[in-house]
Structure formats: C-alpha cells, structure tokens
Short mmCIF file of C-alpha atoms in Angstrom, two decimals:
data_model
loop_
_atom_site.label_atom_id
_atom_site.label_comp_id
_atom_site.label_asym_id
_atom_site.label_seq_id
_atom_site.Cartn_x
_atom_site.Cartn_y
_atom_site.Cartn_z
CA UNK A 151 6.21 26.13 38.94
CA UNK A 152 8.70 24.00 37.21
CA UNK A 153 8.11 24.61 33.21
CA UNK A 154 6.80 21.04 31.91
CA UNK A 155 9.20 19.71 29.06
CA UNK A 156 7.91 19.92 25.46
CA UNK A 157 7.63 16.49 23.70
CA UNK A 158 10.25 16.16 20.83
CA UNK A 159 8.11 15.52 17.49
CA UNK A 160 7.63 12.14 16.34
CA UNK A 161 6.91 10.55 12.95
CA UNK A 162 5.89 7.29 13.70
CA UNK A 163 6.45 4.99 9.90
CA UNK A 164 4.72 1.38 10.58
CA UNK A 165 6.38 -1.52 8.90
CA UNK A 166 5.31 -4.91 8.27
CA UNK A 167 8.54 -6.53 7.57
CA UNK A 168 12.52 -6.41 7.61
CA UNK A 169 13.44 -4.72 4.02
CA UNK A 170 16.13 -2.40 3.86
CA UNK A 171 15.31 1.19 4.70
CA UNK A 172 15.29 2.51 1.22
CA UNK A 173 11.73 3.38 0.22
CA UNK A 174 10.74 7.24 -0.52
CA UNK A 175 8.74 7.77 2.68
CA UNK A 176 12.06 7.20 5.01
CA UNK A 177 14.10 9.25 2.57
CA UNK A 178 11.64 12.43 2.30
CA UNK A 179 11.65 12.78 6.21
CA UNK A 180 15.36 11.93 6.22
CA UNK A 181 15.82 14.59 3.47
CA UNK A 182 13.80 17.24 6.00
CA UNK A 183 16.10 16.64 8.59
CA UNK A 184 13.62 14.51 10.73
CA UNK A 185 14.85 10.59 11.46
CA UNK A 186 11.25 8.48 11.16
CA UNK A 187 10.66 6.07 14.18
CA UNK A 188 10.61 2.42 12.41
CA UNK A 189 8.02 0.84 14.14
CA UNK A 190 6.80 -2.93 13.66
CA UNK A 191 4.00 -4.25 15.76
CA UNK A 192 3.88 -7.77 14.14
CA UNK A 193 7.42 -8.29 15.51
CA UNK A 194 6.11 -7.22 18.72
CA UNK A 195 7.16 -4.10 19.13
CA UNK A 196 4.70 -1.56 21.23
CA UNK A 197 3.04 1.33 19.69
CA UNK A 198 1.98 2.91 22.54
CA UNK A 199 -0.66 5.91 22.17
CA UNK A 200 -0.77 8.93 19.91
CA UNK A 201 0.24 11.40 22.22
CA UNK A 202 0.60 15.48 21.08
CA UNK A 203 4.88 14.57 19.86
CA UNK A 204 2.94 12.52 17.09
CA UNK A 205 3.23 15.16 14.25
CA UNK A 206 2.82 12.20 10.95
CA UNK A 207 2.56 8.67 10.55
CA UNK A 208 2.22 6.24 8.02
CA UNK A 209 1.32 2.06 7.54
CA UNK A 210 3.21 0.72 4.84
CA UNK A 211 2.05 -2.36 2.99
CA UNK A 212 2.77 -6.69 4.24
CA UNK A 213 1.78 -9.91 3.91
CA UNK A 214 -1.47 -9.88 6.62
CA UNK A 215 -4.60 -10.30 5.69
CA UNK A 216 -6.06 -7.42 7.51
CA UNK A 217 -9.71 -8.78 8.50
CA UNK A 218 -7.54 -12.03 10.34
CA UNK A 219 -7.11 -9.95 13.94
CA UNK A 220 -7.99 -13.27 14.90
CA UNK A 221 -4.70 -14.53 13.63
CA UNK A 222 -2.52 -11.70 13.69
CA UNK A 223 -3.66 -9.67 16.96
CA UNK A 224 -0.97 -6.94 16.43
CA UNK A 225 -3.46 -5.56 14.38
CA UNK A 226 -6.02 -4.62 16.91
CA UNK A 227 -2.83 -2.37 17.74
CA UNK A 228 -2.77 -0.86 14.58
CA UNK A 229 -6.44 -0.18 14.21
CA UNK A 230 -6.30 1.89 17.45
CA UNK A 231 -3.19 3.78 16.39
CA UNK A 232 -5.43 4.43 13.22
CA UNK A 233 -8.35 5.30 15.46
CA UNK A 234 -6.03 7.77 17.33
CA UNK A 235 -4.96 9.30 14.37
CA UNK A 236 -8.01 9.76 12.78
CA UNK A 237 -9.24 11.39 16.16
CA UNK A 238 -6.24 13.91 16.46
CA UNK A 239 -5.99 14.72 12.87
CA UNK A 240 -2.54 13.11 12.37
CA UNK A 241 -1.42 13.40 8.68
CA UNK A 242 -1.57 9.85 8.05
CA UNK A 243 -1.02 7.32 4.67
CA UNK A 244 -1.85 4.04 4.36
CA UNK A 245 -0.23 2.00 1.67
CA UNK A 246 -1.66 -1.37 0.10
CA UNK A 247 -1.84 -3.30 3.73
CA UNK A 248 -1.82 0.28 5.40
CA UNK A 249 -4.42 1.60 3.09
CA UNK A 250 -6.99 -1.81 3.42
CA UNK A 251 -6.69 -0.98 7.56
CA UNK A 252 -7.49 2.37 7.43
CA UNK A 253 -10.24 1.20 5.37
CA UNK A 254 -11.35 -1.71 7.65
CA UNK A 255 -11.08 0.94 10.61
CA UNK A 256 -13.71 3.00 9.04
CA UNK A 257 -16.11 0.52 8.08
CA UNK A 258 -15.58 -0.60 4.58
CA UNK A 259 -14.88 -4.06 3.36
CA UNK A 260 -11.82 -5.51 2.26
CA UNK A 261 -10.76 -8.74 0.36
CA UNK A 262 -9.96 -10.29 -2.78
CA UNK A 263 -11.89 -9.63 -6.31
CA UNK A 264 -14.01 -12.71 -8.06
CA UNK A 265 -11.17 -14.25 -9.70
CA UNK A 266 -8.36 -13.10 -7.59
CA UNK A 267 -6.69 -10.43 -10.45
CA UNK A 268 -3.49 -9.74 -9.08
CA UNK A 269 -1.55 -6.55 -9.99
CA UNK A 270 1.92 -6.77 -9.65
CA UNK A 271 3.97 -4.83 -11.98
CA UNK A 272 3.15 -1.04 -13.33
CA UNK A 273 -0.26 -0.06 -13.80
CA UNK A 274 -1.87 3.00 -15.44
CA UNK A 275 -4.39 5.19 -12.48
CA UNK A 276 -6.99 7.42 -13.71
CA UNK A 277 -7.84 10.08 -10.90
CA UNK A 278 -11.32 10.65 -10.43
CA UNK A 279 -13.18 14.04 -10.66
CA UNK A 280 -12.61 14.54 -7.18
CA UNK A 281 -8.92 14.61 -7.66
CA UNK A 282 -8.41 16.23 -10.59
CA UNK A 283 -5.81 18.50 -8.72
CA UNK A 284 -4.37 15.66 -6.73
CA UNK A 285 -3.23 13.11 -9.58
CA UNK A 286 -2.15 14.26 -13.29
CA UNK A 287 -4.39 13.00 -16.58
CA UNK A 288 -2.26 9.81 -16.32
CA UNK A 289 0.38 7.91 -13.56
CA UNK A 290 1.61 4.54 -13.88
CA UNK A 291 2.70 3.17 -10.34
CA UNK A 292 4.14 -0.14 -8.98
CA UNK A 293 1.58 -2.18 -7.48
CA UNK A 294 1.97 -5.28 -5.69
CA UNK A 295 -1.67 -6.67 -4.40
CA UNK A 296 -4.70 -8.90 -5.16
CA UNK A 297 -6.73 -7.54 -2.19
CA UNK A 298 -8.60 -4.10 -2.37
CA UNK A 299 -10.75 -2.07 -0.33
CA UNK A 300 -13.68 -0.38 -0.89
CA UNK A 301 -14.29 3.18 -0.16
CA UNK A 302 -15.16 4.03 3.10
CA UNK A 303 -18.44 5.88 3.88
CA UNK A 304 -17.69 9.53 4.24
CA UNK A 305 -14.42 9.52 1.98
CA UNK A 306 -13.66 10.55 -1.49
CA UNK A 307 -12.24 7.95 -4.50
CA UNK A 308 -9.52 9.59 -6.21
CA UNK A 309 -8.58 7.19 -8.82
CA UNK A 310 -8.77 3.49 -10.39
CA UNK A 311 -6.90 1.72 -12.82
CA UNK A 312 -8.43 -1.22 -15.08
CA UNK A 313 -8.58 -3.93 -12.78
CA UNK A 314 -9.18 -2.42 -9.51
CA UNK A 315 -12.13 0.60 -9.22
CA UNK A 316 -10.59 1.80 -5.53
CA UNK A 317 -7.11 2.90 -6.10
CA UNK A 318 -6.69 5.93 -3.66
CA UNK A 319 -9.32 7.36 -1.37
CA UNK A 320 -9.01 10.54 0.98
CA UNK A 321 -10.92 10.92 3.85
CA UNK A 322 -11.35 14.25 5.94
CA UNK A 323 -8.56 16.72 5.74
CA UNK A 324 -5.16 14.83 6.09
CA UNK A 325 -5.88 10.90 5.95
CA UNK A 326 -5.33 9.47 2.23
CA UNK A 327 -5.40 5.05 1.90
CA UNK A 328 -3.29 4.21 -1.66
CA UNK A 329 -3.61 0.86 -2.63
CA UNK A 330 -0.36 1.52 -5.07
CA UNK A 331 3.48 1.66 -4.22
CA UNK A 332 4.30 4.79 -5.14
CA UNK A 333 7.39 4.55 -1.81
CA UNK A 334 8.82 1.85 -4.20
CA UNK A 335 11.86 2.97 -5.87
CA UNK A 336 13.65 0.43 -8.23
CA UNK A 337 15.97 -1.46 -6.18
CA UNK A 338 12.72 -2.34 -3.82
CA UNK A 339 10.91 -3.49 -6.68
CA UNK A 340 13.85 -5.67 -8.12
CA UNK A 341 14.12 -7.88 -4.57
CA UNK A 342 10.33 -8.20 -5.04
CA UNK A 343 10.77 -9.70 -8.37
CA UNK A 344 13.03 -12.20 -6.95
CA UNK A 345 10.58 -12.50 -3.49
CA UNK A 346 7.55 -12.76 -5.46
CA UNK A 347 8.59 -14.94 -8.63
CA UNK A 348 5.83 -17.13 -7.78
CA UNK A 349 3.09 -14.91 -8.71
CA UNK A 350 4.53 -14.90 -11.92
CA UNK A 351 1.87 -16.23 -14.61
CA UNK A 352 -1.42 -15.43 -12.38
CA UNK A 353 -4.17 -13.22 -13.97
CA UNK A 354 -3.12 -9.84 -13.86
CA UNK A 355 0.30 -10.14 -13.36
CA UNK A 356 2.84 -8.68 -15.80
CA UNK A 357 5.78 -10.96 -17.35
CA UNK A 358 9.58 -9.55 -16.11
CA UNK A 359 10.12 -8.22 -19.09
CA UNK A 360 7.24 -5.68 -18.94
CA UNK A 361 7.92 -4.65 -15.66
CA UNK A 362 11.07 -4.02 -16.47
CA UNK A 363 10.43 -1.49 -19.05
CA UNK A 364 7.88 0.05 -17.93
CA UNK A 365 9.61 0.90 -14.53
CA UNK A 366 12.66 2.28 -16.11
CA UNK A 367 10.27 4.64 -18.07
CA UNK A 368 7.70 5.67 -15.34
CA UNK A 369 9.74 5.27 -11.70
CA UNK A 370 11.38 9.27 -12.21
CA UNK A 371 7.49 10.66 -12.73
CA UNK A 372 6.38 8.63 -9.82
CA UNK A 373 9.18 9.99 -7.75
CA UNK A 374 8.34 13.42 -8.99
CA UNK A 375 4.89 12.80 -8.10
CA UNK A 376 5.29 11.78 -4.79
CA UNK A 377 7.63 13.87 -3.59
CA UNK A 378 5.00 16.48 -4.02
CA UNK A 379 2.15 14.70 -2.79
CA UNK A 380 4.33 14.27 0.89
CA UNK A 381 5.02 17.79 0.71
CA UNK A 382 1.18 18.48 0.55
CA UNK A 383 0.02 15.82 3.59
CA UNK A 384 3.38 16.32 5.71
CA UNK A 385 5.11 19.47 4.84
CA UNK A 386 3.65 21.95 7.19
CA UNK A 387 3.68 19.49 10.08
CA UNK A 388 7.39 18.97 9.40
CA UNK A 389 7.98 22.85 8.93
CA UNK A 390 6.60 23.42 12.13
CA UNK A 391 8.30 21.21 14.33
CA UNK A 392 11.39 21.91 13.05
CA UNK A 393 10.76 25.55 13.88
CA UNK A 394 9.62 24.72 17.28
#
C-alpha cells in the first residue's frame, strides 16, 4: 500500500490589509525557521478548511466592522476558519479586528462604547486575577480601536485598561482574543500616525507628542513581553513540526 504523504505544517496569519510584513507575529515564526502563509480573505483570497497541516493561526486587526457580514461577506469565511480552529484546538490569536471575531464567533457582543472613546496611542493594562501569571503588575501597549468586545461566555478576562474593561480574554486551552497591538513595533505605529491623523483630537486619543514618548519608553518591554507570550501559545506546535 502506497505510504500516504504527510501534510507539510502550516501557519496560516490572516490579514486585513496591504502593510509591509514587519509586525512581531511574521518575525517570531520567521525567527523559528517557519515562513507564515499571508492570507487575506477580504481581497478574495480562499481560506479553504483547517485541515491536520494547520499547526497555528492568527487574525490580525482592519478596518471591518465585524457584525457587517452583510457588507463584507469574507467574513462568514473567517468565522468558519475560527469555528474550525476552535474545534481542532488550533493555537489561535485574535488581535483588535481578530480578537472582536473570535468574540462574535462565540456569542458575545461587539461594538462601540457610549461616547465612542477611542484609544489610539499607549495605554496602561491591568491583568486580572485570572492572569496574574500571564501579564506583569503593569504593560503599556499600542492600541488602535474604538470598538470592543465583551467576554465571551465560557472564557476568562485577563486584563483592562481605563477606558475599555475587556482588554484580553482566553478561552479554553490555546485560543486568547487581545484587543491591543502588542505585533506593533515602531515603524508600524509611525505609518499609522500618518494613516490615522484624523483621529487626532477625538476622546481618548493621545496628542503625537505623547505617543511618541511613551512608545520609545514602553515598545522594548512589549517586545519582551510578547515574545514570550508566542512562545507559550505557539512554541510547542512549532517545536514539533519542525522535528517532524
């Protein structure tokens, strides 16, 4: 019987627009010697299904509204890649956008706060107790949103920061949604100071100048931070198909 040929592993990264390829969730896998498969379903690309060569994934964050399938039906694509996932066990992160459709996918609501605060700029998160070993005392993170989720049924909150109560949630063993940028390094931010300029002045936001500092003294400790955290949620997956 001819031997059937072993799938080569996959880690599917889901994009929601054309940025450079510079962020800290392309250059950890890049850095473990796997290349990430770029994949963008609102520029019609096909996800297909999450077959057994899907070893991690991840939805990074956009411009969709994610409760507007109506209007953007590449979602319904994403929210059965999520569905997959979450049925296989996939290590999977959702980010801002990413984070909200995990969210929506298990049940939970999702839209703007009365008001419309909008965080963009580099906010202090508090972990809750139930990540007390996840997140140190204090992290301040880029964060570019005005939308949040809030926490599915079943999952665990694992921080907040002043103007948003649902910053990071985990739900079973290996799905976490952050509603923060810690991917963002400081060249990303800087084009999204130019791309975003007219946010500049709503409730919430910081001025330039603030961002500014406080990115040149946080962005090392979220690096630090992160790269750890994706060593926790992908690092034996990765291990193990590189041994295979």
């Amino acid at each position: 019987m001819e031997k059937l040929k072993k799938l080569s592993p996959r880690v599917v990264l889901i994009r929601h627009g054309e940025e450079p390829e510079d962020d800290r969730l392309i250059t950890y896998f890049r850095y473990k010697g796997i290349e990430p498969q770029i994949m963008r379903p609102c520029f019609g690309e096909s996800l297909g299904e999450v077959d057994d060569s899907v070893i991690a994934t991840a939805l990074y964050g956009g411009q969709y509204n994610v409760f507007e399938e109506h209007k953007h039906p590449f979602l319904h694509q994403e929210n059965r890649w999520i569905r997959q996932c979450l049925d296989k066990q996939v290590p999977m992160l959702g980010i801002c956008q990413g984070a909200q459709s995990i969210a929506r996918v298990l049940g939970a609501e999702v839209g703007p706060k009365s008001g419309e605060p909008f965080e963009f700029g580099y906010y202090e998160l508090t972990p809750a107790n139930a990540a007390c070993n996840l997140f140190p005392p204090s992290l301040v993170v880029p964060q570019a949103h005005f939308h949040e989720f809030q926490l599915p049924q079943g999952a665990q909150l694992l921080a907040k920061s002043a103007l948003f109560g649902q910053q990071a949630f985990r739900y079973g063993p290996s799905t976490y949604g952050f509603q923060f940028h810690p991917e963002v390094t400081i060249p990303a931010f800087r084009r999204w100071q130019f791309s975003k300029a007219h946010v500049y002045g709503r409730s919430g936001v910081q001025d330039k100048a603030t961002q500014d500092r406080l990115m040149q003294q946080h962005d090392f400790a979220v690096h630090r931070w992160f790269m750890g955290f994706l060593d926790g949620l992908y690092g034996e997956a990765v291990a193990q198909a590189l041994a295979d």
